[in-house]
Each structure stands twice: as C-alpha cells, then as structure tokens.
PDB file of C-alpha atoms in Angstrom:
ATOM      1  CA  UNK I 283     239.026 170.455  32.603  1.00 61.00           C
ATOM      2  CA  UNK I 284     237.841 168.843  30.103  1.00 73.00           C
ATOM      3  CA  UNK I 285     240.645 170.053  27.279  1.00 93.00           C
ATOM      4  CA  UNK I 286     239.230 169.316  24.240  1.00 96.00           C
ATOM      5  CA  UNK I 287     236.344 166.940  23.627  1.00 96.00           C
ATOM      6  CA  UNK I 288     235.341 165.309  20.951  1.00 97.00           C
ATOM      7  CA  UNK I 289     231.291 163.758  20.248  1.00 96.00           C
ATOM      8  CA  UNK I 290     230.481 161.082  19.123  1.00 96.00           C
ATOM      9  CA  UNK I 291     233.118 159.001  20.198  1.00 95.00           C
ATOM     10  CA  UNK I 292     231.954 156.255  17.109  1.00 96.00           C
ATOM     11  CA  UNK I 293     229.126 156.476  15.323  1.00 96.00           C
ATOM     12  CA  UNK I 294     227.976 153.694  11.379  1.00 96.00           C
ATOM     13  CA  UNK I 295     227.267 155.183   8.583  1.00 95.00           C
ATOM     14  CA  UNK I 296     225.542 154.424   5.415  1.00 96.00           C
ATOM     15  CA  UNK I 297     227.260 155.077   1.886  1.00 97.00           C
ATOM     16  CA  UNK I 298     225.322 158.234   1.110  1.00 96.00           C
ATOM     17  CA  UNK I 299     224.357 160.084   4.717  1.00 96.00           C
ATOM     18  CA  UNK I 300     226.295 162.661   6.428  1.00 95.00           C
ATOM     19  CA  UNK I 301     227.093 163.869   9.885  1.00 95.00           C
ATOM     20  CA  UNK I 302     228.506 166.484  11.814  1.00 97.00           C
ATOM     21  CA  UNK I 303     231.238 165.969  14.490  1.00 97.00           C
ATOM     22  CA  UNK I 304     231.889 167.960  17.044  1.00 97.00           C
ATOM     23  CA  UNK I 305     234.789 169.048  18.547  1.00 97.00           C
ATOM     24  CA  UNK I 306     234.814 171.460  21.922  1.00 97.00           C
ATOM     25  CA  UNK I 307     237.694 173.206  23.983  1.00 97.00           C
ATOM     26  CA  UNK I 308     237.855 175.082  27.468  1.00 95.00           C
ATOM     27  CA  UNK I 309     240.897 176.831  26.839  1.00 94.00           C
ATOM     28  CA  UNK I 310     240.881 179.447  25.274  1.00 94.00           C
ATOM     29  CA  UNK I 311     242.833 178.897  22.311  1.00 93.00           C
ATOM     30  CA  UNK I 312     242.783 180.642  19.180  1.00 92.00           C
ATOM     31  CA  UNK I 313     243.133 177.752  16.468  1.00 93.00           C
ATOM     32  CA  UNK I 314     241.967 174.341  15.723  1.00 95.00           C
ATOM     33  CA  UNK I 315     242.185 172.460  13.607  1.00 96.00           C
ATOM     34  CA  UNK I 316     240.866 168.059  12.033  1.00 97.00           C
ATOM     35  CA  UNK I 317     243.608 165.645  11.513  1.00 97.00           C
ATOM     36  CA  UNK I 318     242.451 161.525   9.792  1.00 97.00           C
ATOM     37  CA  UNK I 319     244.236 158.777  10.647  1.00 96.00           C
ATOM     38  CA  UNK I 320     244.316 155.876   8.806  1.00 94.00           C
ATOM     39  CA  UNK I 321     246.688 153.046   8.777  1.00 86.00           C
ATOM     40  CA  UNK I 322     250.963 153.306   8.677  1.00 81.00           C
ATOM     41  CA  UNK I 323     249.455 156.630   7.391  1.00 83.00           C
ATOM     42  CA  UNK I 324     249.911 159.190  10.877  1.00 90.00           C
ATOM     43  CA  UNK I 325     248.089 161.555  11.146  1.00 95.00           C
ATOM     44  CA  UNK I 326     246.808 164.142   7.738  1.00 95.00           C
ATOM     45  CA  UNK I 327     245.254 167.625   8.188  1.00 95.00           C
ATOM     46  CA  UNK I 328     242.212 168.297   6.528  1.00 97.00           C
ATOM     47  CA  UNK I 329     241.687 171.440   7.039  1.00 97.00           C
ATOM     48  CA  UNK I 330     241.905 174.233  10.097  1.00 95.00           C
ATOM     49  CA  UNK I 331     241.182 177.249  11.660  1.00 94.00           C
ATOM     50  CA  UNK I 332     243.237 180.285  12.521  1.00 91.00           C
ATOM     51  CA  UNK I 333     240.329 181.792  14.947  1.00 92.00           C
ATOM     52  CA  UNK I 334     236.155 182.361  15.409  1.00 94.00           C
ATOM     53  CA  UNK I 335     234.856 183.108  11.499  1.00 94.00           C
ATOM     54  CA  UNK I 336     237.893 181.883  10.317  1.00 94.00           C
ATOM     55  CA  UNK I 337     238.334 178.159   8.310  1.00 95.00           C
ATOM     56  CA  UNK I 338     240.584 176.826   6.210  1.00 94.00           C
ATOM     57  CA  UNK I 339     241.925 173.441   3.835  1.00 94.00           C
ATOM     58  CA  UNK I 340     244.461 171.542   5.069  1.00 93.00           C
ATOM     59  CA  UNK I 341     246.319 168.641   3.068  1.00 92.00           C
ATOM     60  CA  UNK I 342     243.137 166.253   2.364  1.00 95.00           C
ATOM     61  CA  UNK I 343     240.389 168.173   2.757  1.00 96.00           C
ATOM     62  CA  UNK I 344     237.912 166.565  -0.033  1.00 96.00           C
ATOM     63  CA  UNK I 345     234.775 165.605   1.135  1.00 96.00           C
ATOM     64  CA  UNK I 346     234.682 167.818   4.438  1.00 97.00           C
ATOM     65  CA  UNK I 347     233.145 171.341   4.785  1.00 97.00           C
ATOM     66  CA  UNK I 348     233.480 172.825   8.456  1.00 97.00           C
ATOM     67  CA  UNK I 349     232.885 175.922  10.802  1.00 97.00           C
ATOM     68  CA  UNK I 350     234.028 178.624  12.904  1.00 97.00           C
ATOM     69  CA  UNK I 351     231.257 179.756  14.884  1.00 95.00           C
ATOM     70  CA  UNK I 352     232.268 180.201  17.936  1.00 96.00           C
ATOM     71  CA  UNK I 353     235.803 180.550  19.542  1.00 96.00           C
ATOM     72  CA  UNK I 354     235.460 177.492  22.230  1.00 97.00           C
ATOM     73  CA  UNK I 355     234.184 174.905  18.997  1.00 97.00           C
ATOM     74  CA  UNK I 356     234.967 173.279  15.362  1.00 98.00           C
ATOM     75  CA  UNK I 357     232.517 171.598  13.785  1.00 98.00           C
ATOM     76  CA  UNK I 358     233.629 168.737  11.264  1.00 98.00           C
ATOM     77  CA  UNK I 359     230.960 167.601   8.660  1.00 97.00           C
ATOM     78  CA  UNK I 360     230.974 164.669   6.231  1.00 96.00           C
ATOM     79  CA  UNK I 361     227.660 166.235   3.679  1.00 91.00           C
ATOM     80  CA  UNK I 362     227.535 162.174   2.040  1.00 95.00           C
ATOM     81  CA  UNK I 363     229.942 160.121   3.450  1.00 95.00           C
ATOM     82  CA  UNK I 364     232.365 157.829   0.873  1.00 96.00           C
ATOM     83  CA  UNK I 365     233.915 153.919   2.783  1.00 96.00           C
ATOM     84  CA  UNK I 366     237.335 156.113   1.426  1.00 96.00           C
ATOM     85  CA  UNK I 367     236.090 158.377   4.832  1.00 97.00           C
ATOM     86  CA  UNK I 368     236.471 155.732   6.585  1.00 97.00           C
ATOM     87  CA  UNK I 369     239.884 156.572   9.666  1.00 97.00           C
ATOM     88  CA  UNK I 370     239.573 158.089  12.927  1.00 97.00           C
ATOM     89  CA  UNK I 371     238.825 161.545  13.068  1.00 98.00           C
ATOM     90  CA  UNK I 372     240.826 163.566  15.995  1.00 97.00           C
ATOM     91  CA  UNK I 373     240.535 167.168  16.844  1.00 97.00           C
ATOM     92  CA  UNK I 374     243.238 168.945  18.221  1.00 95.00           C
ATOM     93  CA  UNK I 375     243.529 173.093  19.450  1.00 94.00           C
ATOM     94  CA  UNK I 376     246.565 175.041  20.279  1.00 91.00           C
ATOM     95  CA  UNK I 377     247.835 178.366  21.449  1.00 86.00           C
ATOM     96  CA  UNK I 378     248.752 181.398  18.357  1.00 73.00           C
ATOM     97  CA  UNK I 379     252.674 179.871  18.451  1.00 70.00           C
ATOM     98  CA  UNK I 380     254.644 178.101  16.458  1.00 69.00           C
ATOM     99  CA  UNK I 381     256.175 175.863  19.583  1.00 72.00           C
ATOM    100  CA  UNK I 382     253.548 174.948  21.688  1.00 79.00           C
ATOM    101  CA  UNK I 383     251.588 171.761  22.174  1.00 83.00           C
ATOM    102  CA  UNK I 384     248.359 170.360  20.210  1.00 88.00           C
ATOM    103  CA  UNK I 385     246.307 169.247  22.668  1.00 93.00           C
ATOM    104  CA  UNK I 386     244.841 166.589  20.596  1.00 95.00           C
ATOM    105  CA  UNK I 387     240.632 165.310  22.340  1.00 95.00           C
ATOM    106  CA  UNK I 388     239.421 161.429  22.382  1.00 95.00           C
ATOM    107  CA  UNK I 389     239.432 160.834  18.739  1.00 95.00           C
ATOM    108  CA  UNK I 390     236.662 159.738  17.496  1.00 96.00           C
ATOM    109  CA  UNK I 391     236.428 156.489  14.958  1.00 96.00           C
ATOM    110  CA  UNK I 392     233.979 156.434  11.671  1.00 97.00           C
ATOM    111  CA  UNK I 393     233.273 154.030   9.633  1.00 96.00           C
ATOM    112  CA  UNK I 394     231.191 154.621   6.081  1.00 96.00           C
ATOM    113  CA  UNK I 395     230.024 151.218   4.454  1.00 95.00           C
TER     114      UNK I 395
ATOM    115  CA  UNK H 189     259.620 169.440   1.182  1.00 73.00           C
ATOM    116  CA  UNK H 190     257.987 169.576   4.628  1.00 89.00           C
ATOM    117  CA  UNK H 191     259.237 165.680   5.547  1.00 94.00           C
ATOM    118  CA  UNK H 192     258.804 163.541   8.896  1.00 96.00           C
ATOM    119  CA  UNK H 193     259.813 160.327   7.746  1.00 97.00           C
ATOM    120  CA  UNK H 194     259.690 156.655  10.974  1.00 97.00           C
ATOM    121  CA  UNK H 195     261.320 154.444   8.972  1.00 95.00           C
ATOM    122  CA  UNK H 196     260.852 151.406  11.572  1.00 97.00           C
ATOM    123  CA  UNK H 197     257.292 150.908  11.679  1.00 96.00           C
ATOM    124  CA  UNK H 198     256.997 148.167  14.399  1.00 97.00           C
ATOM    125  CA  UNK H 199     259.713 147.156  17.148  1.00 97.00           C
ATOM    126  CA  UNK H 200     259.341 144.872  19.397  1.00 97.00           C
ATOM    127  CA  UNK H 201     261.298 144.266  22.645  1.00 97.00           C
ATOM    128  CA  UNK H 202     261.168 142.348  25.731  1.00 97.00           C
ATOM    129  CA  UNK H 203     260.865 143.629  29.530  1.00 97.00           C
ATOM    130  CA  UNK H 204     263.951 146.352  30.474  1.00 97.00           C
ATOM    131  CA  UNK H 205     265.737 146.126  27.026  1.00 97.00           C
ATOM    132  CA  UNK H 206     266.544 149.648  25.830  1.00 97.00           C
ATOM    133  CA  UNK H 207     264.691 150.577  22.545  1.00 97.00           C
ATOM    134  CA  UNK H 208     265.663 153.713  19.952  1.00 98.00           C
ATOM    135  CA  UNK H 209     262.379 155.270  18.093  1.00 98.00           C
ATOM    136  CA  UNK H 210     263.941 157.178  14.574  1.00 98.00           C
ATOM    137  CA  UNK H 211     262.739 160.278  13.960  1.00 98.00           C
ATOM    138  CA  UNK H 212     263.886 161.874  10.176  1.00 98.00           C
ATOM    139  CA  UNK H 213     262.499 164.779   9.107  1.00 97.00           C
ATOM    140  CA  UNK H 214     263.341 167.806   6.197  1.00 95.00           C
ATOM    141  CA  UNK H 215     261.968 171.490   6.572  1.00 92.00           C
ATOM    142  CA  UNK H 216     262.610 174.799   4.381  1.00 88.00           C
ATOM    143  CA  UNK H 217     262.627 176.887   7.996  1.00 87.00           C
ATOM    144  CA  UNK H 218     265.220 177.496   9.365  1.00 86.00           C
ATOM    145  CA  UNK H 219     263.965 176.994  12.712  1.00 87.00           C
ATOM    146  CA  UNK H 220     261.420 175.018  13.860  1.00 90.00           C
ATOM    147  CA  UNK H 221     260.222 172.321  16.518  1.00 91.00           C
ATOM    148  CA  UNK H 222     259.612 168.806  16.757  1.00 93.00           C
ATOM    149  CA  UNK H 223     257.327 166.822  19.060  1.00 94.00           C
ATOM    150  CA  UNK H 224     257.016 163.384  20.138  1.00 96.00           C
ATOM    151  CA  UNK H 225     253.670 161.790  20.567  1.00 96.00           C
ATOM    152  CA  UNK H 226     252.532 158.599  22.856  1.00 96.00           C
ATOM    153  CA  UNK H 227     248.806 156.652  21.319  1.00 96.00           C
ATOM    154  CA  UNK H 228     248.424 154.272  23.504  1.00 95.00           C
ATOM    155  CA  UNK H 229     246.246 151.090  23.158  1.00 93.00           C
ATOM    156  CA  UNK H 230     243.579 153.413  24.438  1.00 93.00           C
ATOM    157  CA  UNK H 231     243.742 155.779  21.943  1.00 92.00           C
ATOM    158  CA  UNK H 232     244.250 158.770  22.247  1.00 93.00           C
ATOM    159  CA  UNK H 233     247.152 161.291  21.732  1.00 94.00           C
ATOM    160  CA  UNK H 234     249.626 162.830  24.469  1.00 93.00           C
ATOM    161  CA  UNK H 235     252.445 164.775  24.413  1.00 92.00           C
ATOM    162  CA  UNK H 236     255.271 164.073  25.352  1.00 94.00           C
ATOM    163  CA  UNK H 237     258.260 166.383  24.456  1.00 91.00           C
ATOM    164  CA  UNK H 238     259.157 169.733  22.318  1.00 90.00           C
ATOM    165  CA  UNK H 239     262.456 170.967  20.654  1.00 90.00           C
ATOM    166  CA  UNK H 240     263.577 173.800  19.267  1.00 88.00           C
ATOM    167  CA  UNK H 241     265.484 173.753  16.254  1.00 89.00           C
ATOM    168  CA  UNK H 242     268.406 176.102  18.309  1.00 86.00           C
ATOM    169  CA  UNK H 243     268.283 174.400  21.332  1.00 82.00           C
ATOM    170  CA  UNK H 244     270.640 170.676  20.620  1.00 78.00           C
ATOM    171  CA  UNK H 245     271.103 169.727  24.262  1.00 79.00           C
ATOM    172  CA  UNK H 246     269.601 166.293  25.415  1.00 82.00           C
ATOM    173  CA  UNK H 247     267.003 166.124  27.284  1.00 83.00           C
ATOM    174  CA  UNK H 248     266.036 163.192  29.744  1.00 85.00           C
ATOM    175  CA  UNK H 249     263.529 162.449  31.667  1.00 86.00           C
ATOM    176  CA  UNK H 250     262.909 159.623  33.736  1.00 92.00           C
ATOM    177  CA  UNK H 251     263.412 156.897  31.494  1.00 94.00           C
ATOM    178  CA  UNK H 252     262.796 158.603  27.870  1.00 94.00           C
ATOM    179  CA  UNK H 253     265.347 160.519  26.338  1.00 93.00           C
ATOM    180  CA  UNK H 254     265.515 162.930  23.442  1.00 93.00           C
ATOM    181  CA  UNK H 255     268.594 163.327  20.475  1.00 93.00           C
ATOM    182  CA  UNK H 256     268.445 166.965  18.574  1.00 93.00           C
ATOM    183  CA  UNK H 257     270.971 166.039  15.762  1.00 92.00           C
ATOM    184  CA  UNK H 258     270.315 169.493  14.054  1.00 91.00           C
ATOM    185  CA  UNK H 259     273.370 167.705  11.421  1.00 92.00           C
ATOM    186  CA  UNK H 260     271.844 164.620  10.653  1.00 94.00           C
ATOM    187  CA  UNK H 261     268.037 166.421  10.871  1.00 95.00           C
ATOM    188  CA  UNK H 262     267.911 163.484  13.194  1.00 96.00           C
ATOM    189  CA  UNK H 263     265.431 163.657  17.061  1.00 95.00           C
ATOM    190  CA  UNK H 264     265.417 160.088  17.956  1.00 96.00           C
ATOM    191  CA  UNK H 265     264.380 159.082  21.308  1.00 96.00           C
ATOM    192  CA  UNK H 266     265.085 156.463  23.484  1.00 96.00           C
ATOM    193  CA  UNK H 267     262.460 154.076  26.365  1.00 96.00           C
ATOM    194  CA  UNK H 268     265.616 153.050  28.808  1.00 96.00           C
ATOM    195  CA  UNK H 269     265.167 149.762  30.788  1.00 97.00           C
ATOM    196  CA  UNK H 270     261.779 149.613  28.958  1.00 97.00           C
ATOM    197  CA  UNK H 271     258.262 148.684  30.749  1.00 97.00           C
ATOM    198  CA  UNK H 272     255.027 147.327  29.091  1.00 97.00           C
ATOM    199  CA  UNK H 273     253.148 150.277  29.500  1.00 96.00           C
ATOM    200  CA  UNK H 274     255.161 151.741  27.309  1.00 97.00           C
ATOM    201  CA  UNK H 275     253.404 149.958  24.688  1.00 97.00           C
ATOM    202  CA  UNK H 276     252.537 152.503  22.135  1.00 97.00           C
ATOM    203  CA  UNK H 277     252.710 153.697  18.817  1.00 97.00           C
ATOM    204  CA  UNK H 278     254.815 156.684  18.868  1.00 97.00           C
ATOM    205  CA  UNK H 279     254.457 159.411  16.384  1.00 97.00           C
ATOM    206  CA  UNK H 280     257.583 162.922  15.727  1.00 97.00           C
ATOM    207  CA  UNK H 281     255.690 166.103  14.493  1.00 96.00           C
ATOM    208  CA  UNK H 282     257.138 168.858  12.731  1.00 94.00           C
ATOM    209  CA  UNK H 283     256.450 171.953  12.852  1.00 90.00           C
ATOM    210  CA  UNK H 284     254.125 174.358   9.185  1.00 86.00           C
ATOM    211  CA  UNK H 285     256.759 176.390   7.830  1.00 82.00           C
ATOM    212  CA  UNK H 286     256.948 179.887   9.421  1.00 78.00           C
ATOM    213  CA  UNK H 287     255.095 181.242   6.192  1.00 81.00           C
ATOM    214  CA  UNK H 288     252.287 178.564   5.802  1.00 79.00           C
ATOM    215  CA  UNK H 289     250.938 180.855   9.575  1.00 78.00           C
ATOM    216  CA  UNK H 290     249.032 177.479   9.945  1.00 79.00           C
ATOM    217  CA  UNK H 291     250.831 175.955  12.939  1.00 81.00           C
ATOM    218  CA  UNK H 292     249.291 172.713  12.253  1.00 88.00           C
ATOM    219  CA  UNK H 293     251.578 169.942  12.521  1.00 91.00           C
ATOM    220  CA  UNK H 294     253.436 166.956   9.621  1.00 93.00           C
ATOM    221  CA  UNK H 295     253.585 163.811  11.423  1.00 95.00           C
ATOM    222  CA  UNK H 296     255.819 160.927  10.815  1.00 96.00           C
ATOM    223  CA  UNK H 297     253.842 157.303   9.794  1.00 96.00           C
ATOM    224  CA  UNK H 298     254.134 156.577  13.163  1.00 96.00           C
ATOM    225  CA  UNK H 299     256.472 153.588  14.785  1.00 97.00           C
ATOM    226  CA  UNK H 300     254.416 150.819  17.277  1.00 97.00           C
ATOM    227  CA  UNK H 301     256.096 149.578  20.471  1.00 98.00           C
ATOM    228  CA  UNK H 302     255.420 146.344  21.865  1.00 97.00           C
ATOM    229  CA  UNK H 303     257.144 145.610  25.143  1.00 97.00           C
ATOM    230  CA  UNK H 304     256.983 141.700  26.117  1.00 96.00           C
ATOM    231  CA  UNK H 305     256.651 141.075  29.705  1.00 95.00           C
TER     232      UNK H 305
END
C-alpha cells in the first residue's frame, strides 16, 4: 500500500541545471498537487491538477512546469534551477471532495548550489 | 483573503505537561474545512484531523483534542500529558474557497513542539 511516492528523495543541482521530480499515487485520486516547504513559511502551492491531462498554477509557479499525462503521475520540472528553488518539495493527492484530507509523499529535499 | 496564522513559532515543554497549539484562520467561505497535520523529525506529513465548519463539537482522540470556535475563527489543538514522541512540527490548514475549484490547502507556518524528557 504505497500511497504517494516521490522520487528522488534528495538531490543536489548546480545553478542552471534541469531536473524532474516524479510523483506517483496508487489511490486513483483525481487531484494532485506540488507544494514547496521553506523554513518559517509552511507549505505553498506551486501547481496542481484536477485530473489527467490538466494542470494549473498555484501561488508560486514561476520557474516550474508540470505535466499530468497519466492519472497516477504528476511531474514537476525545473528547466533552469536557481538557488531560490532550494527547498523541500511535497507532492499530495486527494479525492474529488473538499472535505477529504490530502495524502502526502515523503518529500524531496532539493539543494541548488 | 484566505489565511492561516499559527502565531507560536516554537514551544518547549517537559514531558507530561499539557500543551495547546493555536490556529486562527480567515476565509470568505461559509462552508470550509480545517485540518491538522504533524511533521515528525523524519519529515513526512501525517494527517491528524479534519473539521468542517458546520460542526462545532470538540473532538478528542486519546491524548489529542481539538477546540473549534467559529465565533473567533480558531481551531486549537491540545496535547494532554505530552510525550517525547509528540515532538514535531504541527501545521494547521484550511480548504480552498469553493469557487476556486482547486481543492488545495492553505497552510499556516507551523509550530515546532519540543517535548523534553
């Protein structure tokens, strides 16, 4: 019973490099989200998806792109990494209902040098 | 404006003490949902409780209890007889307004609880 799985768990990049974070969920959830967590700021929404083939911007989308080609997967891309993107990234999924809790992955710790 | 405020950045208590974590929220919705999550030192986010705005009954689960007061827009979390294993960062979160269609959450900045043995 995996729930939400994020890969990789840790990564160090140099400024200007690109990479993709993968999120996979096995609960058949419609909604998926990418958040970033920075010290003293809680979690902030980067992008989200309300279903396969759809994506939309959250509060802090600049510098990121996403894709939801399959219902179970939600990819977060950094085209040209910047030190300001050093953060812990969490993926989450939920059922199609406002009162359902979001299920989170274990997070990806990303450092940009 | 949609906002969640956790004014207590860090709390330190000695084991067996009771501790209350405060959460104050702002929303334009009349129906909304509030959540608490725990983030232990290992880093994952663990769902603790969900409360809807039309049910103001307080809830108790073992040593945990939650006090929801719509009149003061607060949803406070109390741990009774704290234990070292309760040491974590605790987040309060609020559901997105209905008209956004996002189903995302607005998080507070978190309260770090340290329980000393």
